[in-house]
Amino acid sequence: MGQQEKVATSLAGAVSEGISASLATVDAELARRYPGDPGTRQPVHTVYVPGNDFDAGTIRSWGDQALAALDEHAPDARTFARVLGLADELAEPVYTRVRAKLEREPIEDLRVDFEDGYAGTGGADEDADAARAARLISEAYEQGTAAPYMGIRMKCMEAAVRDRGIRTLDIFLTGLMERGGLPDGLVLTLPKVTYTEQVTAMVRLVEEFEKARGLEPGRIGFEIQIETSQSILAADGTATVARMIDAAEGRATGLHYGTFDYSACLGVSAAYQSSDHPAADHAKAVMQVAAAGTGVRVCDGSTNVLPVGPADKVHDAWRLHYGLTRRALARAYYQGWDMHPGHLPTRYAAVFAFYREGFEQAAARLAAYAGRMGGDVMDEPATAKALSSYLLRGIDCGALDEAEVSGLTGLDRAGLDSFARPRRGDLTATAG
């Protein structure tokens, strides 16, 4: 051992204490506004089913229809891979996992829709459909047949439909409470949000429900659907969506991009309304920056091109959907909408290929970082966070097995979590 260096300082301890005191308010604001990712599973998609169509067999029916589409239009891994342009080494593992997913868990997140997709004919119909949705969702969770996340999309807070939306939400939540309480996977969606005051109104609404039913304050969260230009850019030039997150008072769980309403709001012609239009890219980039670090997750939109008809039409629609999903994943939009059972095969194919093709490199880099073993890339704590988050998302959706990830990284689930969600300012995270 060499000679130990002499350590000397010039500043009194009071200097550091004074600076810390002066930044105490900032420290508290950082912790409040930017708590980081909640650490829960994020579904890879949201499926919207009209409230008048939703029944006890909806989830299984979507899975069966998706499997039937594969049987008819891509009955083996080679055909499916050729349609989508999958690499040879991915063909069999992706196809096998897609079929297994459709058999086991065809839908990860389901929203019973009482807004644009709803076709009820009057108030009594919607009352009955909302009550039925509550009963069926409660029964699904009790019986173990529910999707991991389920809930409703109510009508918006605009004057013409506000009272109806509030009543539907009340009936639905009351129905859940009468049947044992709110399930852990409950998700609510507030559509067509234009002003922050509408978010504040939603906060007050769920607060009143919590008080009425004796629930813990803050129990009920909700997603904010971004479908108007004003929700991105306010009249004063500020980013409305950032203020909406703040107005939600910690209750916002997601920002969902509405491809077609938003596109129409900007005057985009119907033929060009798509989630890869420059207008869509701009909106989602603003949403992404506004949500970063807040714990609010961003969800991409959908395609309205359905994989139906003869094989060539189905294959064209599959290629489009697969490409849009892969594009979204590369841009860190890990969730999107699916509009039809025929979209499920390509949703899962895109997601599984995304995680499997980068799995070994990500695992090797994280293992090198965790073991401080070097390698040909010098990674930092922020990159280790991204690598571990990538692997965890792959495990959660079924693209990767926990055992194969552990085998290459030397980390169990808790170890991956320790890198994915380090403490604020911790630049020396170590393997768990």
Coordinates of C-alpha atoms in Angstrom, one line a residue:
M1 CA 0.0 0.0 0.0
G2 CA 1.2 3.5 -0.8
Q3 CA 1.3 6.4 1.5
Q4 CA -2.2 7.6 2.5
E5 CA -3.1 11.0 1.2
K6 CA -3.6 13.8 3.6
V7 CA -7.1 15.2 3.3
A8 CA -7.7 18.9 4.0
T9 CA -10.7 21.1 3.5
S10 CA -11.3 24.9 3.6
L11 CA -15.0 25.3 4.2
A12 CA -16.7 25.2 7.5
G13 CA -19.4 22.6 8.1
A14 CA -21.9 25.4 8.4
V15 CA -21.5 26.2 4.7
S16 CA -22.9 22.8 3.6
E17 CA -25.6 23.0 6.2
G18 CA -26.6 26.4 5.0
I19 CA -26.8 25.3 1.4
S20 CA -28.9 22.3 2.4
A21 CA -31.3 24.5 4.3
S22 CA -31.6 26.8 1.3
L23 CA -32.5 23.9 -1.0
A24 CA -34.9 22.2 1.4
T25 CA -37.9 23.5 -0.5
V26 CA -36.4 22.3 -3.8
D27 CA -35.6 18.9 -2.4
A28 CA -39.3 18.5 -1.3
E29 CA -40.6 19.7 -4.7
L30 CA -38.3 17.2 -6.5
A31 CA -39.6 14.4 -4.3
R32 CA -43.2 15.4 -4.8
R33 CA -43.2 16.2 -8.5
Y34 CA -40.8 13.6 -9.7
P35 CA -41.1 10.4 -7.6
G36 CA -39.9 8.2 -10.5
D37 CA -41.5 5.1 -11.9
P38 CA -44.1 3.5 -9.6
G39 CA -42.4 0.1 -10.0
T40 CA -45.6 -1.7 -11.1
R41 CA -46.2 -3.6 -14.2
Q42 CA -47.1 -1.5 -17.3
P43 CA -49.4 -3.3 -19.7
V44 CA -48.2 -3.4 -23.3
H45 CA -51.6 -2.4 -24.6
T46 CA -55.1 -1.2 -23.8
V47 CA -58.1 -2.8 -25.4
Y48 CA -61.3 -0.8 -25.7
V49 CA -64.6 -2.7 -25.7
P50 CA -68.0 -0.9 -25.9
G51 CA -70.0 -1.0 -22.7
N52 CA -73.0 -2.5 -24.5
D53 CA -70.8 -5.3 -26.0
F54 CA -68.7 -6.3 -22.9
D55 CA -69.6 -9.6 -21.3
A56 CA -68.1 -12.3 -19.2
G57 CA -66.6 -14.0 -22.3
T58 CA -65.0 -11.0 -23.9
I59 CA -61.4 -11.6 -22.9
R60 CA -61.4 -15.3 -23.9
S61 CA -63.3 -14.5 -27.1
W62 CA -60.6 -12.0 -28.1
G63 CA -57.9 -14.6 -27.5
D64 CA -59.8 -17.2 -29.4
Q65 CA -60.4 -14.9 -32.4
A66 CA -56.7 -14.0 -32.4
L67 CA -55.7 -17.6 -32.4
A68 CA -58.1 -18.4 -35.2
A69 CA -56.6 -15.5 -37.3
L70 CA -53.2 -17.1 -36.8
D71 CA -54.5 -20.5 -37.7
E72 CA -56.0 -19.2 -40.9
H73 CA -53.4 -16.7 -42.1
A74 CA -50.1 -17.7 -40.4
P75 CA -50.5 -21.4 -39.2
D76 CA -46.7 -21.8 -38.5
A77 CA -43.7 -19.8 -37.4
R78 CA -42.1 -19.6 -40.8
T79 CA -45.2 -18.0 -42.4
F80 CA -45.7 -15.5 -39.6
A81 CA -42.0 -14.5 -39.7
R82 CA -42.1 -14.1 -43.5
V83 CA -45.2 -11.8 -43.3
L84 CA -43.6 -9.6 -40.6
G85 CA -40.0 -9.8 -41.7
L86 CA -38.8 -11.5 -38.5
A87 CA -35.2 -12.8 -38.4
D88 CA -34.9 -16.6 -38.7
E89 CA -33.6 -17.0 -35.1
L90 CA -36.6 -15.1 -33.7
A91 CA -39.3 -16.9 -35.8
E92 CA -40.0 -19.9 -33.6
P93 CA -39.5 -18.4 -30.1
V94 CA -41.7 -15.4 -31.0
Y95 CA -44.5 -17.5 -32.7
T96 CA -44.5 -20.0 -29.8
R97 CA -44.7 -17.2 -27.2
V98 CA -47.4 -15.3 -29.1
R99 CA -49.6 -18.4 -29.2
A100 CA -49.0 -19.2 -25.5
K101 CA -49.8 -15.6 -24.6
L102 CA -53.1 -15.7 -26.5
E103 CA -54.0 -18.9 -24.7
R104 CA -52.9 -17.7 -21.3
E105 CA -53.4 -13.9 -21.1
P106 CA -54.8 -12.5 -24.4
I107 CA -55.5 -9.0 -22.9
E108 CA -53.3 -7.2 -20.4
D109 CA -55.5 -4.1 -20.0
L110 CA -59.2 -3.8 -20.8
R111 CA -61.3 -0.6 -20.8
V112 CA -65.1 -1.0 -20.9
D113 CA -66.0 2.0 -23.1
F114 CA -68.8 4.4 -22.3
E115 CA -67.5 7.2 -24.5
D116 CA -66.9 7.2 -28.3
G117 CA -67.3 3.4 -28.7
Y118 CA -70.5 3.2 -26.7
A119 CA -73.8 2.5 -28.5
G120 CA -76.3 2.6 -25.7
T121 CA -79.7 4.2 -26.6
G122 CA -80.4 6.1 -23.4
G123 CA -79.8 6.8 -19.7
A124 CA -81.4 3.6 -18.5
D125 CA -79.2 1.6 -20.9
E126 CA -76.1 3.2 -19.7
D127 CA -77.1 2.8 -16.0
A128 CA -77.6 -0.9 -16.6
D129 CA -74.4 -1.4 -18.6
A130 CA -72.3 0.4 -16.0
A131 CA -73.8 -1.8 -13.3
R132 CA -73.2 -4.9 -15.4
A133 CA -69.6 -3.9 -16.0
A134 CA -69.0 -3.6 -12.3
R135 CA -70.5 -7.0 -11.6
L136 CA -68.6 -8.7 -14.4
I137 CA -65.3 -7.2 -13.5
S138 CA -65.7 -8.1 -9.9
E139 CA -66.6 -11.6 -10.8
A140 CA -63.6 -11.9 -13.1
Y141 CA -61.2 -10.9 -10.4
E142 CA -62.8 -13.3 -8.0
Q143 CA -62.6 -16.2 -10.5
G144 CA -59.1 -15.4 -11.7
T145 CA -60.3 -14.7 -15.3
A146 CA -59.7 -10.9 -15.3
A147 CA -57.0 -9.1 -17.2
P148 CA -54.3 -7.7 -15.0
Y149 CA -55.8 -4.3 -15.4
M150 CA -59.5 -3.5 -16.0
G151 CA -61.8 -0.4 -15.8
I152 CA -63.9 2.0 -17.7
R153 CA -63.6 5.0 -19.9
M154 CA -66.3 7.4 -18.8
K155 CA -67.7 10.4 -20.8
C156 CA -65.6 13.6 -20.5
M157 CA -66.1 16.7 -18.3
E158 CA -67.6 18.8 -21.1
A159 CA -70.9 20.4 -20.2
A160 CA -73.0 18.3 -22.7
V161 CA -72.1 14.9 -21.2
R162 CA -70.6 15.8 -17.8
D163 CA -73.6 14.7 -15.6
R164 CA -73.9 11.4 -17.5
G165 CA -70.2 10.7 -17.1
I166 CA -70.3 11.4 -13.4
R167 CA -73.3 9.1 -13.0
T168 CA -71.8 6.3 -14.9
L169 CA -68.6 6.5 -12.9
D170 CA -70.6 6.5 -9.6
I171 CA -72.7 3.5 -10.6
F172 CA -69.6 1.6 -11.7
L173 CA -67.5 2.3 -8.6
T174 CA -70.5 1.8 -6.3
G175 CA -71.1 -1.6 -7.9
L176 CA -67.5 -2.6 -7.3
M177 CA -67.7 -1.5 -3.7
E178 CA -70.9 -3.5 -3.1
R179 CA -69.2 -6.6 -4.4
G180 CA -66.2 -6.5 -2.2
G181 CA -64.3 -3.4 -3.0
L182 CA -62.1 -1.9 -5.7
P183 CA -59.7 -4.4 -7.3
D184 CA -56.0 -3.7 -7.4
G185 CA -56.0 -3.6 -11.1
L186 CA -58.7 -0.9 -11.4
V187 CA -58.0 1.8 -14.1
L188 CA -60.2 4.7 -15.0
T189 CA -59.8 6.8 -18.1
L190 CA -61.0 10.5 -18.4
P191 CA -61.2 11.4 -22.1
K192 CA -61.1 14.6 -24.1
V193 CA -59.3 16.6 -21.4
T194 CA -58.7 20.2 -22.7
Y195 CA -58.3 22.3 -19.5
T196 CA -56.5 21.6 -16.3
E197 CA -59.7 22.5 -14.4
Q198 CA -61.3 19.4 -15.9
V199 CA -58.6 17.3 -14.2
T200 CA -59.1 19.2 -11.0
A201 CA -62.9 18.4 -11.3
M202 CA -62.0 14.7 -11.7
V203 CA -59.8 14.8 -8.6
R204 CA -62.7 16.4 -6.6
L205 CA -65.1 13.7 -7.9
V206 CA -63.0 10.7 -6.8
E207 CA -62.2 12.5 -3.5
E208 CA -65.9 12.7 -2.8
F209 CA -66.4 9.1 -3.7
E210 CA -63.6 8.1 -1.3
K211 CA -65.1 10.0 1.5
A212 CA -68.6 8.6 0.8
R213 CA -67.3 5.0 0.9
G214 CA -64.7 5.4 3.6
L215 CA -61.7 4.7 1.3
E216 CA -58.2 5.8 2.0
P217 CA -57.5 9.2 0.5
G218 CA -55.7 8.9 -2.9
R219 CA -56.9 5.3 -3.5
I220 CA -58.5 6.1 -6.9
G221 CA -56.3 7.2 -9.7
F222 CA -57.1 7.9 -13.4
E223 CA -55.6 8.2 -16.8
I224 CA -55.8 11.5 -18.8
Q225 CA -56.6 11.1 -22.5
I226 CA -54.9 13.5 -24.8
E227 CA -57.1 14.2 -27.8
T228 CA -57.1 17.9 -28.3
S229 CA -54.4 20.4 -29.4
Q230 CA -55.2 22.5 -26.3
S231 CA -54.1 19.7 -24.1
I232 CA -50.6 19.9 -25.6
L233 CA -50.3 23.7 -26.0
A234 CA -52.3 26.2 -24.0
A235 CA -53.4 29.6 -25.2
D236 CA -50.5 31.2 -23.3
G237 CA -47.9 29.0 -25.0
T238 CA -47.3 26.7 -22.1
A239 CA -47.5 22.8 -22.2
T240 CA -51.0 22.1 -20.8
V241 CA -50.3 18.5 -20.2
A242 CA -47.6 19.3 -17.7
R243 CA -50.0 21.4 -15.7
M244 CA -52.6 18.6 -16.0
I245 CA -50.2 16.1 -14.3
D246 CA -49.7 18.6 -11.5
A247 CA -53.5 19.3 -11.2
A248 CA -54.1 15.6 -10.7
E249 CA -52.4 15.8 -7.3
G250 CA -50.6 12.5 -7.6
R251 CA -53.6 10.6 -9.0
A252 CA -52.7 10.6 -12.7
T253 CA -51.5 7.1 -13.7
G254 CA -51.1 7.6 -17.5
L255 CA -51.4 9.8 -20.5
H256 CA -53.2 8.1 -23.4
Y257 CA -52.8 9.6 -26.9
G258 CA -55.9 9.6 -29.0
T259 CA -54.7 9.3 -32.6
F260 CA -57.8 10.2 -34.5
D261 CA -59.5 12.8 -32.3
Y262 CA -56.1 14.6 -32.0
S263 CA -55.4 14.4 -35.7
A264 CA -58.8 15.7 -36.7
C265 CA -58.4 18.5 -34.2
L266 CA -55.3 19.6 -36.2
G267 CA -57.1 19.3 -39.5
V268 CA -55.1 16.2 -40.7
S269 CA -57.0 14.5 -43.5
A270 CA -58.5 11.2 -42.7
A271 CA -56.2 9.2 -45.0
Y272 CA -53.2 10.5 -43.2
Q273 CA -54.4 10.1 -39.6
S274 CA -51.8 7.7 -38.1
S275 CA -49.7 7.3 -35.0
D276 CA -46.6 8.0 -37.0
H277 CA -47.8 11.3 -38.5
P278 CA -45.5 14.3 -37.5
A279 CA -48.3 15.8 -35.6
A280 CA -48.6 12.7 -33.5
D281 CA -44.9 12.5 -33.0
H282 CA -44.9 16.1 -31.7
A283 CA -47.8 15.5 -29.3
K284 CA -46.3 12.3 -27.9
A285 CA -42.9 13.9 -27.5
V286 CA -44.4 16.7 -25.4
M287 CA -46.4 14.1 -23.3
Q288 CA -43.2 12.1 -22.8
V289 CA -41.2 15.0 -21.6
A290 CA -44.0 16.3 -19.3
A291 CA -44.4 12.8 -17.8
A292 CA -40.8 12.0 -17.4
G293 CA -39.9 11.2 -13.7
T294 CA -43.5 11.9 -12.5
G295 CA -44.5 8.2 -12.4
V296 CA -47.1 8.9 -15.1
R297 CA -46.8 6.6 -18.1
V298 CA -47.4 7.5 -21.7
C299 CA -49.5 5.3 -24.0
D300 CA -49.4 5.5 -27.8
G301 CA -52.5 5.5 -30.0
S302 CA -53.8 2.9 -32.4
T303 CA -54.3 2.1 -36.0
N304 CA -57.9 1.8 -37.5
V305 CA -56.7 -0.5 -40.3
L306 CA -58.2 -3.8 -39.2
P307 CA -56.7 -7.3 -40.2
V308 CA -59.9 -8.7 -41.8
G309 CA -60.7 -10.1 -45.2
P310 CA -58.6 -12.3 -47.5
A311 CA -55.0 -13.3 -46.5
D312 CA -53.3 -10.5 -48.5
K313 CA -55.4 -7.8 -46.7
V314 CA -54.8 -9.4 -43.3
H315 CA -51.0 -9.6 -43.9
D316 CA -50.9 -6.0 -45.1
A317 CA -52.7 -4.9 -41.9
W318 CA -50.5 -7.0 -39.7
R319 CA -47.3 -5.5 -41.3
L320 CA -48.7 -2.0 -40.7
H321 CA -49.6 -2.7 -37.1
Y322 CA -46.3 -4.6 -36.4
G323 CA -44.3 -1.7 -37.8
L324 CA -46.1 1.0 -35.9
T325 CA -45.7 -1.0 -32.7
R326 CA -42.0 -1.5 -33.2
R327 CA -41.6 2.2 -34.0
A328 CA -43.4 3.1 -30.8
L329 CA -41.3 0.8 -28.7
A330 CA -38.1 2.3 -30.1
R331 CA -39.4 5.7 -29.0
A332 CA -40.0 4.4 -25.5
Y333 CA -43.8 4.2 -25.8
Y334 CA -44.3 0.8 -24.2
Q335 CA -48.0 0.7 -24.4
G336 CA -50.6 1.3 -27.2
W337 CA -54.2 0.8 -28.1
D338 CA -55.5 -2.3 -29.8
M339 CA -58.8 -2.0 -31.6
H340 CA -59.5 -5.6 -32.8
P341 CA -58.7 -9.2 -31.8
G342 CA -56.7 -9.5 -35.0
H343 CA -54.3 -6.9 -33.7
L344 CA -53.2 -9.1 -30.8
P345 CA -50.9 -11.4 -32.7
T346 CA -48.9 -8.5 -34.1
R347 CA -48.9 -6.6 -30.8
Y348 CA -47.3 -9.5 -29.0
A349 CA -45.0 -10.4 -32.0
A350 CA -43.7 -6.8 -32.0
V351 CA -43.3 -6.7 -28.2
F352 CA -41.7 -10.1 -28.0
A353 CA -39.3 -9.5 -30.9
F354 CA -38.3 -6.2 -29.4
Y355 CA -37.3 -7.7 -26.1
R356 CA -35.8 -11.0 -27.4
E357 CA -33.6 -9.5 -30.0
G358 CA -31.9 -7.2 -27.5
F359 CA -32.0 -9.4 -24.5
E360 CA -28.5 -11.0 -24.6
Q361 CA -26.7 -7.7 -25.2
A362 CA -28.7 -5.9 -22.5
A363 CA -28.1 -8.7 -20.0
A364 CA -24.4 -8.8 -20.7
R365 CA -24.1 -5.0 -20.3
L366 CA -26.0 -5.1 -17.0
A367 CA -24.0 -8.0 -15.7
A368 CA -20.7 -6.2 -16.6
Y369 CA -22.0 -3.1 -14.8
A370 CA -23.2 -5.0 -11.7
G371 CA -19.9 -6.8 -11.5
R372 CA -17.7 -3.9 -12.5
M373 CA -16.2 -6.2 -15.1
G374 CA -15.7 -3.7 -17.8
G375 CA -16.6 -4.7 -21.3
D376 CA -16.6 -2.8 -24.6
V377 CA -19.2 -0.2 -23.4
M378 CA -18.7 2.1 -20.4
D379 CA -22.2 2.3 -18.9
E380 CA -23.4 4.7 -16.2
P381 CA -26.0 4.3 -13.5
A382 CA -28.7 5.8 -15.8
T383 CA -27.9 3.2 -18.4
A384 CA -28.0 0.4 -15.9
K385 CA -31.5 1.7 -14.9
A386 CA -32.6 1.6 -18.6
L387 CA -31.1 -1.9 -19.1
S388 CA -32.8 -3.4 -16.0
S389 CA -36.1 -1.7 -16.8
Y390 CA -35.9 -3.2 -20.3
L391 CA -35.4 -6.7 -18.9
L392 CA -38.1 -6.3 -16.3
R393 CA -40.6 -5.2 -18.9
G394 CA -39.7 -8.2 -21.0
I395 CA -40.3 -10.5 -18.1
D396 CA -43.6 -8.9 -17.2
C397 CA -45.2 -9.3 -20.7
G398 CA -43.9 -12.8 -21.2
A399 CA -41.2 -12.1 -23.8
L400 CA -38.5 -13.3 -21.4
D401 CA -38.3 -15.8 -18.7
E402 CA -37.0 -14.7 -15.3
A403 CA -34.7 -17.8 -15.2
E404 CA -33.0 -16.9 -18.5
V405 CA -32.5 -13.3 -17.4
S406 CA -31.1 -14.3 -14.1
G407 CA -28.8 -16.8 -15.8
L408 CA -27.2 -14.1 -17.9
T409 CA -27.2 -11.2 -15.4
G410 CA -26.7 -13.0 -12.2
L411 CA -29.5 -11.0 -10.8
D412 CA -32.9 -12.1 -9.4
R413 CA -36.0 -9.9 -9.6
A414 CA -35.0 -8.0 -6.5
G415 CA -31.6 -7.3 -8.0
L416 CA -33.1 -6.0 -11.2
D417 CA -35.5 -3.8 -9.3
S418 CA -32.6 -2.3 -7.3
F419 CA -31.1 -1.0 -10.6
A420 CA -34.4 -0.1 -12.2
R421 CA -35.5 2.0 -9.3
P422 CA -32.4 3.4 -7.6
R423 CA -32.7 6.1 -4.9
R424 CA -32.6 9.7 -6.1
G425 CA -29.0 10.8 -6.6
D426 CA -27.6 7.3 -6.1
L427 CA -24.8 6.9 -8.6
T428 CA -23.3 3.9 -7.0
A429 CA -26.0 1.3 -7.2
T430 CA -24.7 -2.3 -6.7
A431 CA -26.2 -5.6 -7.4
G432 CA -28.9 -6.8 -5.1

